[in-house]
PDB file of C-alpha atoms in Angstrom:
ATOM      1  CA  UNK A 564       7.090  18.985  61.122  1.00 48.00           C
ATOM      2  CA  UNK A 565       5.355  16.012  63.277  1.00 55.00           C
ATOM      3  CA  UNK A 566       1.650  15.231  62.533  1.00 59.00           C
ATOM      4  CA  UNK A 567       0.983  16.213  66.381  1.00 59.00           C
ATOM      5  CA  UNK A 568       2.352  19.644  65.558  1.00 59.00           C
ATOM      6  CA  UNK A 569       0.314  19.665  62.197  1.00 58.00           C
ATOM      7  CA  UNK A 570      -2.886  18.680  63.437  1.00 61.00           C
ATOM      8  CA  UNK A 571      -2.374  21.774  66.596  1.00 59.00           C
ATOM      9  CA  UNK A 572      -0.277  19.861  68.964  1.00 59.00           C
ATOM     10  CA  UNK A 573       1.482  21.881  71.832  1.00 59.00           C
ATOM     11  CA  UNK A 574       4.890  20.442  70.676  1.00 62.00           C
ATOM     12  CA  UNK A 575       6.946  22.501  68.618  1.00 63.00           C
ATOM     13  CA  UNK A 576       9.154  20.563  65.845  1.00 56.00           C
ATOM     14  CA  UNK A 577      12.432  21.524  65.803  1.00 61.00           C
ATOM     15  CA  UNK A 578      13.688  19.121  63.144  1.00 60.00           C
ATOM     16  CA  UNK A 579      15.040  20.064  59.717  1.00 62.00           C
ATOM     17  CA  UNK A 580      12.950  21.993  57.194  1.00 60.00           C
ATOM     18  CA  UNK A 581      10.626  19.722  55.716  1.00 59.00           C
ATOM     19  CA  UNK A 582      11.487  20.595  51.821  1.00 57.00           C
ATOM     20  CA  UNK A 583      14.936  20.267  52.757  1.00 60.00           C
ATOM     21  CA  UNK A 584      14.319  16.445  54.112  1.00 59.00           C
ATOM     22  CA  UNK A 585      12.319  15.436  51.095  1.00 60.00           C
ATOM     23  CA  UNK A 586      13.894  17.656  47.996  1.00 61.00           C
ATOM     24  CA  UNK A 587      16.040  14.921  46.970  1.00 61.00           C
ATOM     25  CA  UNK A 588      13.815  11.794  47.556  1.00 67.00           C
ATOM     26  CA  UNK A 589      12.072  12.102  44.218  1.00 66.00           C
ATOM     27  CA  UNK A 590       8.355  11.279  45.814  1.00 71.00           C
ATOM     28  CA  UNK A 591       5.827  11.585  43.149  1.00 71.00           C
ATOM     29  CA  UNK A 592       2.412  12.231  43.411  1.00 71.00           C
ATOM     30  CA  UNK A 593       1.531   9.066  43.291  1.00 77.00           C
ATOM     31  CA  UNK A 594       3.819   8.305  46.229  1.00 78.00           C
ATOM     32  CA  UNK A 595       2.229  10.994  48.086  1.00 69.00           C
ATOM     33  CA  UNK A 596      -0.909  10.332  47.403  1.00 78.00           C
ATOM     34  CA  UNK A 597      -0.612   6.537  48.271  1.00 81.00           C
ATOM     35  CA  UNK A 598       1.116   7.362  51.813  1.00 77.00           C
ATOM     36  CA  UNK A 599      -2.138   9.450  52.265  1.00 75.00           C
ATOM     37  CA  UNK A 600      -3.913   6.353  51.781  1.00 84.00           C
ATOM     38  CA  UNK A 601      -2.527   4.376  54.079  1.00 81.00           C
ATOM     39  CA  UNK A 602      -2.694   7.264  56.868  1.00 78.00           C
ATOM     40  CA  UNK A 603      -6.448   8.027  56.213  1.00 82.00           C
ATOM     41  CA  UNK A 604      -6.582   3.681  56.775  1.00 85.00           C
ATOM     42  CA  UNK A 605      -5.093   4.406  59.972  1.00 83.00           C
ATOM     43  CA  UNK A 606      -7.095   7.251  61.340  1.00 79.00           C
ATOM     44  CA  UNK A 607     -10.273   4.737  60.389  1.00 81.00           C
ATOM     45  CA  UNK A 608      -8.668   1.775  62.089  1.00 82.00           C
ATOM     46  CA  UNK A 609      -8.491   3.419  65.309  1.00 80.00           C
ATOM     47  CA  UNK A 610     -12.299   4.662  65.358  1.00 82.00           C
ATOM     48  CA  UNK A 611     -11.376   8.200  64.402  1.00 79.00           C
ATOM     49  CA  UNK A 612     -14.776   9.481  62.562  1.00 82.00           C
ATOM     50  CA  UNK A 613     -14.756  10.108  59.127  1.00 82.00           C
ATOM     51  CA  UNK A 614     -15.910  13.641  59.269  1.00 81.00           C
ATOM     52  CA  UNK A 615     -12.783  14.166  61.782  1.00 81.00           C
ATOM     53  CA  UNK A 616     -10.455  12.005  59.913  1.00 78.00           C
ATOM     54  CA  UNK A 617     -11.317  14.280  56.379  1.00 81.00           C
ATOM     55  CA  UNK A 618      -9.973  17.058  58.310  1.00 80.00           C
ATOM     56  CA  UNK A 619      -6.937  15.979  59.141  1.00 74.00           C
ATOM     57  CA  UNK A 620      -6.380  14.467  55.325  1.00 76.00           C
ATOM     58  CA  UNK A 621      -7.182  17.842  54.407  1.00 80.00           C
ATOM     59  CA  UNK A 622      -4.540  19.246  56.430  1.00 75.00           C
ATOM     60  CA  UNK A 623      -1.921  16.855  55.913  1.00 72.00           C
ATOM     61  CA  UNK A 624      -2.614  17.072  51.929  1.00 74.00           C
ATOM     62  CA  UNK A 625      -1.325  20.628  52.253  1.00 72.00           C
ATOM     63  CA  UNK A 626       2.005  19.453  52.887  1.00 70.00           C
ATOM     64  CA  UNK A 627       2.148  17.581  49.667  1.00 66.00           C
ATOM     65  CA  UNK A 628       3.358  20.845  47.719  1.00 65.00           C
ATOM     66  CA  UNK A 629       6.408  20.942  50.048  1.00 64.00           C
ATOM     67  CA  UNK A 630       7.171  16.957  50.212  1.00 68.00           C
ATOM     68  CA  UNK A 631       6.128  15.891  45.951  1.00 69.00           C
ATOM     69  CA  UNK A 632       9.168  16.758  43.812  1.00 60.00           C
ATOM     70  CA  UNK A 633       8.352  19.548  41.777  1.00 60.00           C
ATOM     71  CA  UNK A 634      10.153  17.595  38.378  1.00 50.00           C
ATOM     72  CA  UNK A 635       8.489  14.832  38.779  1.00 52.00           C
ATOM     73  CA  UNK A 636       5.004  16.490  39.454  1.00 57.00           C
ATOM     74  CA  UNK A 637       5.847  18.344  36.435  1.00 62.00           C
ATOM     75  CA  UNK A 638       6.567  15.571  34.299  1.00 63.00           C
ATOM     76  CA  UNK A 639       3.095  14.107  35.628  1.00 65.00           C
ATOM     77  CA  UNK A 640       1.437  16.873  34.899  1.00 73.00           C
ATOM     78  CA  UNK A 641       3.104  16.839  31.368  1.00 73.00           C
ATOM     79  CA  UNK A 642       1.889  13.481  30.648  1.00 77.00           C
ATOM     80  CA  UNK A 643      -1.676  13.859  32.134  1.00 79.00           C
ATOM     81  CA  UNK A 644      -1.566  16.877  29.219  1.00 78.00           C
ATOM     82  CA  UNK A 645       0.084  14.500  26.502  1.00 82.00           C
ATOM     83  CA  UNK A 646      -2.977  11.789  27.262  1.00 83.00           C
ATOM     84  CA  UNK A 647      -5.357  14.270  26.842  1.00 78.00           C
ATOM     85  CA  UNK A 648      -4.424  15.733  23.504  1.00 80.00           C
ATOM     86  CA  UNK A 649      -3.822  11.981  22.257  1.00 82.00           C
ATOM     87  CA  UNK A 650      -7.340  11.413  23.465  1.00 79.00           C
ATOM     88  CA  UNK A 651      -8.891  14.008  21.976  1.00 75.00           C
ATOM     89  CA  UNK A 652      -6.556  13.016  18.857  1.00 75.00           C
ATOM     90  CA  UNK A 653      -8.176  10.046  18.644  1.00 75.00           C
ATOM     91  CA  UNK A 654     -11.705  11.657  18.783  1.00 70.00           C
ATOM     92  CA  UNK A 655     -11.058  13.988  15.997  1.00 63.00           C
ATOM     93  CA  UNK A 656      -9.857  10.663  13.853  1.00 68.00           C
ATOM     94  CA  UNK A 657     -12.646   9.153  14.994  1.00 64.00           C
ATOM     95  CA  UNK A 658     -15.084  12.006  13.671  1.00 59.00           C
ATOM     96  CA  UNK A 659     -12.860  12.350  10.333  1.00 60.00           C
ATOM     97  CA  UNK A 660     -13.608   8.636   9.867  1.00 60.00           C
ATOM     98  CA  UNK A 661     -17.348   8.545  10.343  1.00 58.00           C
ATOM     99  CA  UNK A 662     -17.219  11.593   8.094  1.00 57.00           C
ATOM    100  CA  UNK A 663     -15.480  10.125   5.306  1.00 60.00           C
ATOM    101  CA  UNK A 664     -17.042   6.815   5.818  1.00 66.00           C
ATOM    102  CA  UNK A 665     -19.915   7.410   2.746  1.00 72.00           C
ATOM    103  CA  UNK A 666     -17.186   9.218   0.672  1.00 84.00           C
ATOM    104  CA  UNK A 667     -15.520   7.403  -2.509  1.00 86.00           C
ATOM    105  CA  UNK A 668     -12.755   5.428  -1.448  1.00 88.00           C
ATOM    106  CA  UNK A 669     -10.133   7.964  -3.620  1.00 89.00           C
ATOM    107  CA  UNK A 670     -11.284  10.510  -1.136  1.00 89.00           C
ATOM    108  CA  UNK A 671     -10.287   8.250   2.286  1.00 88.00           C
ATOM    109  CA  UNK A 672      -7.204   7.569   0.498  1.00 88.00           C
ATOM    110  CA  UNK A 673      -6.116  11.042   0.100  1.00 88.00           C
ATOM    111  CA  UNK A 674      -6.995  11.861  -3.433  1.00 89.00           C
ATOM    112  CA  UNK A 675      -5.043  12.066  -6.504  1.00 90.00           C
ATOM    113  CA  UNK A 676      -1.566  13.358  -4.380  1.00 91.00           C
ATOM    114  CA  UNK A 677      -1.822  10.376  -2.198  1.00 91.00           C
ATOM    115  CA  UNK A 678      -2.146   7.997  -5.525  1.00 92.00           C
ATOM    116  CA  UNK A 679       0.716   9.751  -6.690  1.00 92.00           C
ATOM    117  CA  UNK A 680       2.918   8.324  -3.955  1.00 93.00           C
ATOM    118  CA  UNK A 681       1.634   5.129  -4.091  1.00 92.00           C
ATOM    119  CA  UNK A 682       2.441   4.917  -7.436  1.00 92.00           C
ATOM    120  CA  UNK A 683       6.288   6.001  -6.899  1.00 92.00           C
ATOM    121  CA  UNK A 684       6.520   3.808  -4.105  1.00 91.00           C
ATOM    122  CA  UNK A 685       5.163   1.028  -6.284  1.00 92.00           C
ATOM    123  CA  UNK A 686       7.653   1.513  -9.006  1.00 90.00           C
ATOM    124  CA  UNK A 687      10.413   1.703  -6.569  1.00 89.00           C
ATOM    125  CA  UNK A 688       9.860  -1.443  -5.602  1.00 88.00           C
ATOM    126  CA  UNK A 689       8.903  -3.071  -8.933  1.00 87.00           C
ATOM    127  CA  UNK A 690      11.852  -2.059 -11.106  1.00 86.00           C
ATOM    128  CA  UNK A 691      14.460  -4.352  -8.930  1.00 83.00           C
ATOM    129  CA  UNK A 692      12.081  -6.967  -8.585  1.00 85.00           C
ATOM    130  CA  UNK A 693      13.440 -10.103 -10.431  1.00 83.00           C
ATOM    131  CA  UNK A 694       9.865 -11.038 -11.573  1.00 84.00           C
ATOM    132  CA  UNK A 695       7.921  -7.728 -12.411  1.00 85.00           C
ATOM    133  CA  UNK A 696      10.867  -5.691 -13.047  1.00 84.00           C
ATOM    134  CA  UNK A 697      11.320  -7.076 -16.419  1.00 82.00           C
ATOM    135  CA  UNK A 698       7.955  -5.565 -17.805  1.00 80.00           C
ATOM    136  CA  UNK A 699       8.642  -2.262 -17.058  1.00 82.00           C
ATOM    137  CA  UNK A 700      12.506  -1.819 -17.626  1.00 78.00           C
ATOM    138  CA  UNK A 701      12.444  -1.053 -21.226  1.00 81.00           C
ATOM    139  CA  UNK A 702       9.360   1.204 -21.362  1.00 80.00           C
ATOM    140  CA  UNK A 703       9.070   5.077 -20.168  1.00 86.00           C
ATOM    141  CA  UNK A 704       8.879   4.923 -16.578  1.00 84.00           C
ATOM    142  CA  UNK A 705       7.388   8.305 -16.247  1.00 88.00           C
ATOM    143  CA  UNK A 706       4.686   7.478 -18.956  1.00 88.00           C
ATOM    144  CA  UNK A 707       4.012   4.342 -16.947  1.00 87.00           C
ATOM    145  CA  UNK A 708       3.625   5.850 -13.273  1.00 88.00           C
ATOM    146  CA  UNK A 709       0.974   8.588 -14.760  1.00 89.00           C
ATOM    147  CA  UNK A 710      -0.505   5.764 -16.658  1.00 87.00           C
ATOM    148  CA  UNK A 711      -1.065   3.814 -13.489  1.00 88.00           C
ATOM    149  CA  UNK A 712      -2.282   6.407 -11.095  1.00 90.00           C
ATOM    150  CA  UNK A 713      -5.191   7.651 -13.802  1.00 88.00           C
ATOM    151  CA  UNK A 714      -5.766   4.127 -13.854  1.00 87.00           C
ATOM    152  CA  UNK A 715      -5.862   3.712  -9.884  1.00 91.00           C
ATOM    153  CA  UNK A 716      -7.888   7.235  -9.287  1.00 91.00           C
ATOM    154  CA  UNK A 717     -10.633   5.776 -11.785  1.00 88.00           C
ATOM    155  CA  UNK A 718     -11.387   2.465 -10.173  1.00 88.00           C
ATOM    156  CA  UNK A 719     -10.971   3.858  -6.654  1.00 90.00           C
ATOM    157  CA  UNK A 720     -13.746   6.468  -7.569  1.00 88.00           C
ATOM    158  CA  UNK A 721     -12.017   8.967  -8.937  1.00 85.00           C
ATOM    159  CA  UNK A 722     -13.387  11.659 -11.747  1.00 79.00           C
ATOM    160  CA  UNK A 723     -10.316  11.322 -13.876  1.00 72.00           C
ATOM    161  CA  UNK A 724     -10.968   9.025 -16.803  1.00 71.00           C
ATOM    162  CA  UNK A 725      -8.129   6.175 -18.223  1.00 68.00           C
ATOM    163  CA  UNK A 726      -7.321   7.145 -21.516  1.00 68.00           C
ATOM    164  CA  UNK A 727      -4.690   4.555 -22.425  1.00 65.00           C
ATOM    165  CA  UNK A 728      -5.265   1.469 -24.023  1.00 67.00           C
ATOM    166  CA  UNK A 729      -7.815  -0.948 -23.643  1.00 67.00           C
ATOM    167  CA  UNK A 730      -6.666  -3.132 -20.598  1.00 71.00           C
ATOM    168  CA  UNK A 731      -6.943  -6.421 -22.478  1.00 71.00           C
ATOM    169  CA  UNK A 732      -5.581  -5.385 -26.034  1.00 72.00           C
ATOM    170  CA  UNK A 733      -2.773  -3.780 -23.709  1.00 70.00           C
ATOM    171  CA  UNK A 734      -1.813  -6.970 -21.931  1.00 72.00           C
ATOM    172  CA  UNK A 735      -3.121  -9.548 -24.595  1.00 70.00           C
ATOM    173  CA  UNK A 736       0.369 -10.840 -25.921  1.00 68.00           C
ATOM    174  CA  UNK A 737       2.345 -10.185 -22.434  1.00 71.00           C
ATOM    175  CA  UNK A 738       1.472 -13.631 -20.930  1.00 76.00           C
ATOM    176  CA  UNK A 739       0.689 -12.414 -17.705  1.00 81.00           C
ATOM    177  CA  UNK A 740      -0.191 -15.292 -15.594  1.00 85.00           C
ATOM    178  CA  UNK A 741      -2.174 -15.259 -12.522  1.00 87.00           C
ATOM    179  CA  UNK A 742       0.611 -15.625 -10.105  1.00 87.00           C
ATOM    180  CA  UNK A 743       2.245 -12.626 -11.815  1.00 87.00           C
ATOM    181  CA  UNK A 744      -0.743 -10.646 -11.467  1.00 88.00           C
ATOM    182  CA  UNK A 745      -1.016 -11.330  -8.008  1.00 90.00           C
ATOM    183  CA  UNK A 746       2.262 -10.557  -7.424  1.00 90.00           C
ATOM    184  CA  UNK A 747       1.952  -7.229  -8.946  1.00 90.00           C
ATOM    185  CA  UNK A 748      -1.411  -6.378  -6.675  1.00 92.00           C
ATOM    186  CA  UNK A 749       0.428  -7.555  -4.112  1.00 92.00           C
ATOM    187  CA  UNK A 750       3.224  -5.121  -4.463  1.00 92.00           C
ATOM    188  CA  UNK A 751       0.656  -2.260  -4.337  1.00 93.00           C
ATOM    189  CA  UNK A 752      -0.705  -3.319  -1.179  1.00 93.00           C
ATOM    190  CA  UNK A 753       2.767  -4.038   0.651  1.00 93.00           C
ATOM    191  CA  UNK A 754       3.350  -0.073  -0.790  1.00 92.00           C
ATOM    192  CA  UNK A 755      -0.060   0.844   0.718  1.00 92.00           C
ATOM    193  CA  UNK A 756       1.532  -0.611   3.878  1.00 93.00           C
ATOM    194  CA  UNK A 757       4.603   1.476   3.662  1.00 91.00           C
ATOM    195  CA  UNK A 758       2.054   4.467   3.341  1.00 90.00           C
ATOM    196  CA  UNK A 759       0.483   3.285   6.725  1.00 91.00           C
ATOM    197  CA  UNK A 760      -2.861   3.676   4.862  1.00 90.00           C
ATOM    198  CA  UNK A 761      -5.745   2.057   7.343  1.00 90.00           C
ATOM    199  CA  UNK A 762      -5.836  -1.865   6.839  1.00 91.00           C
ATOM    200  CA  UNK A 763      -9.816  -1.143   5.987  1.00 91.00           C
ATOM    201  CA  UNK A 764      -8.722   0.931   3.194  1.00 91.00           C
ATOM    202  CA  UNK A 765      -6.244  -2.057   1.910  1.00 91.00           C
ATOM    203  CA  UNK A 766      -8.562  -4.366   1.549  1.00 93.00           C
ATOM    204  CA  UNK A 767     -11.098  -2.135  -0.011  1.00 92.00           C
ATOM    205  CA  UNK A 768      -8.636  -1.074  -2.641  1.00 92.00           C
ATOM    206  CA  UNK A 769      -7.236  -4.311  -3.051  1.00 92.00           C
ATOM    207  CA  UNK A 770     -11.326  -5.886  -4.311  1.00 92.00           C
ATOM    208  CA  UNK A 771     -11.027  -2.954  -6.469  1.00 91.00           C
ATOM    209  CA  UNK A 772      -8.317  -3.688  -8.338  1.00 90.00           C
ATOM    210  CA  UNK A 773      -9.186  -7.613  -8.589  1.00 91.00           C
ATOM    211  CA  UNK A 774     -11.699  -6.346 -10.911  1.00 88.00           C
ATOM    212  CA  UNK A 775      -9.022  -5.720 -13.270  1.00 85.00           C
ATOM    213  CA  UNK A 776      -8.063  -9.387 -13.620  1.00 87.00           C
ATOM    214  CA  UNK A 777     -10.053 -11.004 -16.401  1.00 83.00           C
ATOM    215  CA  UNK A 778      -8.481  -8.026 -18.529  1.00 81.00           C
ATOM    216  CA  UNK A 779      -5.140  -8.510 -17.499  1.00 83.00           C
ATOM    217  CA  UNK A 780      -4.350 -12.252 -16.862  1.00 84.00           C
ATOM    218  CA  UNK A 781      -4.184 -14.247 -20.245  1.00 71.00           C
ATOM    219  CA  UNK A 782      -5.552 -17.631 -20.317  1.00 54.00           C
ATOM    220  CA  UNK A 783      -4.926 -20.239 -22.387  1.00 47.00           C
ATOM    221  CA  UNK A 784      -6.812 -20.795 -25.458  1.00 48.00           C
ATOM    222  CA  UNK A 785      -7.575 -24.147 -27.573  1.00 44.00           C
ATOM    223  CA  UNK A 786      -5.257 -24.357 -30.524  1.00 51.00           C
ATOM    224  CA  UNK A 787      -7.076 -23.538 -33.801  1.00 57.00           C
ATOM    225  CA  UNK A 788      -5.345 -24.054 -37.126  1.00 60.00           C
ATOM    226  CA  UNK A 789      -3.664 -21.261 -39.155  1.00 60.00           C
ATOM    227  CA  UNK A 790      -6.216 -21.393 -42.186  1.00 59.00           C
ATOM    228  CA  UNK A 791      -9.036 -20.804 -39.276  1.00 61.00           C
ATOM    229  CA  UNK A 792      -7.299 -18.136 -37.450  1.00 61.00           C
ATOM    230  CA  UNK A 793      -6.828 -16.366 -40.670  1.00 59.00           C
ATOM    231  CA  UNK A 794     -10.254 -16.595 -41.477  1.00 60.00           C
ATOM    232  CA  UNK A 795     -10.730 -19.680 -43.553  1.00 58.00           C
ATOM    233  CA  UNK A 796      -9.589 -21.045 -46.947  1.00 55.00           C
ATOM    234  CA  UNK A 797     -12.140 -18.713 -48.797  1.00 55.00           C
ATOM    235  CA  UNK A 798      -9.754 -15.799 -47.944  1.00 53.00           C
ATOM    236  CA  UNK A 799      -7.126 -17.232 -49.396  1.00 49.00           C
ATOM    237  CA  UNK A 800      -6.226 -16.468 -53.500  1.00 46.00           C
ATOM    238  CA  UNK A 801      -5.465 -19.815 -55.339  1.00 44.00           C
ATOM    239  CA  UNK A 802      -1.479 -19.658 -54.827  1.00 47.00           C
ATOM    240  CA  UNK A 803      -0.772 -23.260 -56.004  1.00 48.00           C
ATOM    241  CA  UNK A 804      -1.251 -24.292 -59.465  1.00 49.00           C
ATOM    242  CA  UNK A 805      -0.389 -27.895 -58.931  1.00 54.00           C
ATOM    243  CA  UNK A 806       3.744 -27.697 -59.717  1.00 59.00           C
ATOM    244  CA  UNK A 807       5.961 -28.734 -57.485  1.00 69.00           C
ATOM    245  CA  UNK A 808       7.621 -25.563 -55.942  1.00 68.00           C
ATOM    246  CA  UNK A 809      11.110 -26.418 -56.983  1.00 73.00           C
ATOM    247  CA  UNK A 810       9.868 -26.620 -60.460  1.00 73.00           C
ATOM    248  CA  UNK A 811       7.829 -23.507 -60.430  1.00 70.00           C
ATOM    249  CA  UNK A 812      10.714 -21.543 -58.687  1.00 73.00           C
ATOM    250  CA  UNK A 813      14.070 -22.926 -60.125  1.00 74.00           C
ATOM    251  CA  UNK A 814      14.311 -20.443 -63.154  1.00 76.00           C
ATOM    252  CA  UNK A 815      13.176 -17.182 -61.096  1.00 77.00           C
ATOM    253  CA  UNK A 816      16.542 -17.078 -59.189  1.00 79.00           C
ATOM    254  CA  UNK A 817      15.130 -16.195 -56.015  1.00 83.00           C
ATOM    255  CA  UNK A 818      17.882 -15.469 -53.663  1.00 85.00           C
ATOM    256  CA  UNK A 819      17.497 -15.861 -49.826  1.00 84.00           C
ATOM    257  CA  UNK A 820      17.853 -12.211 -49.386  1.00 86.00           C
ATOM    258  CA  UNK A 821      14.876 -12.064 -51.935  1.00 84.00           C
ATOM    259  CA  UNK A 822      12.795 -14.575 -49.980  1.00 84.00           C
ATOM    260  CA  UNK A 823      13.706 -12.883 -46.604  1.00 87.00           C
ATOM    261  CA  UNK A 824      12.166  -9.385 -47.849  1.00 87.00           C
ATOM    262  CA  UNK A 825       9.564 -11.391 -49.043  1.00 86.00           C
ATOM    263  CA  UNK A 826       8.479 -12.663 -45.721  1.00 85.00           C
ATOM    264  CA  UNK A 827       8.997  -9.135 -44.026  1.00 88.00           C
ATOM    265  CA  UNK A 828       6.292  -7.764 -47.022  1.00 88.00           C
ATOM    266  CA  UNK A 829       3.734 -10.543 -46.189  1.00 86.00           C
ATOM    267  CA  UNK A 830       4.093  -9.606 -42.562  1.00 86.00           C
ATOM    268  CA  UNK A 831       3.784  -6.156 -42.715  1.00 85.00           C
ATOM    269  CA  UNK A 832       0.575  -6.890 -44.443  1.00 83.00           C
ATOM    270  CA  UNK A 833      -0.732  -9.539 -41.952  1.00 82.00           C
ATOM    271  CA  UNK A 834      -0.333  -7.004 -39.424  1.00 81.00           C
ATOM    272  CA  UNK A 835      -2.193  -4.220 -41.278  1.00 77.00           C
ATOM    273  CA  UNK A 836      -4.769  -7.071 -41.527  1.00 76.00           C
ATOM    274  CA  UNK A 837      -4.974  -7.377 -37.864  1.00 72.00           C
ATOM    275  CA  UNK A 838      -3.798 -11.258 -37.465  1.00 77.00           C
ATOM    276  CA  UNK A 839      -2.832 -11.914 -33.841  1.00 78.00           C
ATOM    277  CA  UNK A 840       0.767 -12.257 -33.210  1.00 79.00           C
ATOM    278  CA  UNK A 841       0.653 -15.931 -32.492  1.00 78.00           C
ATOM    279  CA  UNK A 842      -0.969 -16.454 -35.922  1.00 80.00           C
ATOM    280  CA  UNK A 843       1.517 -14.382 -37.362  1.00 82.00           C
ATOM    281  CA  UNK A 844       4.311 -16.589 -35.719  1.00 82.00           C
ATOM    282  CA  UNK A 845       2.415 -19.419 -37.073  1.00 82.00           C
ATOM    283  CA  UNK A 846       2.259 -18.783 -40.577  1.00 84.00           C
ATOM    284  CA  UNK A 847       6.215 -17.740 -40.254  1.00 83.00           C
ATOM    285  CA  UNK A 848       7.012 -21.022 -39.321  1.00 83.00           C
ATOM    286  CA  UNK A 849       5.304 -22.555 -42.544  1.00 83.00           C
ATOM    287  CA  UNK A 850       6.707 -20.198 -44.433  1.00 82.00           C
ATOM    288  CA  UNK A 851      10.158 -21.013 -43.039  1.00 83.00           C
ATOM    289  CA  UNK A 852       9.948 -24.433 -43.991  1.00 83.00           C
ATOM    290  CA  UNK A 853       9.347 -23.383 -47.804  1.00 81.00           C
ATOM    291  CA  UNK A 854      12.466 -21.561 -48.170  1.00 82.00           C
ATOM    292  CA  UNK A 855      14.516 -24.567 -49.602  1.00 82.00           C
ATOM    293  CA  UNK A 856      12.065 -25.272 -52.271  1.00 79.00           C
ATOM    294  CA  UNK A 857      12.035 -21.269 -53.200  1.00 81.00           C
ATOM    295  CA  UNK A 858      15.241 -19.723 -52.732  1.00 75.00           C
ATOM    296  CA  UNK A 859      17.853 -20.922 -54.691  1.00 67.00           C
ATOM    297  CA  UNK A 860      20.072 -18.066 -56.364  1.00 62.00           C
TER     298      UNK A 860
END
């Protein structure tokens, strides 16, 4: 079929069927429309009026159904539909995000179930970590997971209340440095990245977590004499009568085992009096130096 016949000419087209000619050429809508654009420009170039050009183009346009490859057209329609669905999805997400903006962080993160997943992700990464792993390997991991979940839910604005040990007391003797603490926080945030939590939520979560830093990181304190750490001289009863230790104990037949047992009892008493671990160690070192002067048996 020629344009002459298509537009009302007297000559009859005797060539191959238009569908057969184009069926394996894979002509797409885009290509057909481009050809139509060239044809329209050609009409206008030869001073054919716009109205007449428009009528001609409408007639020719009807051949598109026979020329454009159906499979390609179908794919294009599917692609267009997918694009529309994606646009709708993005619009809905934007609306949800706007509605959630004033909600607590815990809600925006997905609630407690999301924090449970975050905790699992965190411990999966931490347990094999050379730096952090040693702090958790000998602990009840399930208990630690529950405590961390509740703790995070609370600092992210949830209604659950953390009922574990006071943060400062729980970490007082763990010698956690700022570097170690930062690694802990970074690992939590990396776990959020794995969960594909939005970046702005990650930043907000990190800001909330960092509020615990002063309670967890152990800063060095000036060395204080043991006597002051235990409350000063007035807390001690008079234990020394002026006689040399060797003379005082030589006839008591105190054995090294007796002395060790005495030390254990003393340490137990100090713990009951809430002496710090550092103080107990300091006193222990002093007592060890006295052992040769007391234990002779």
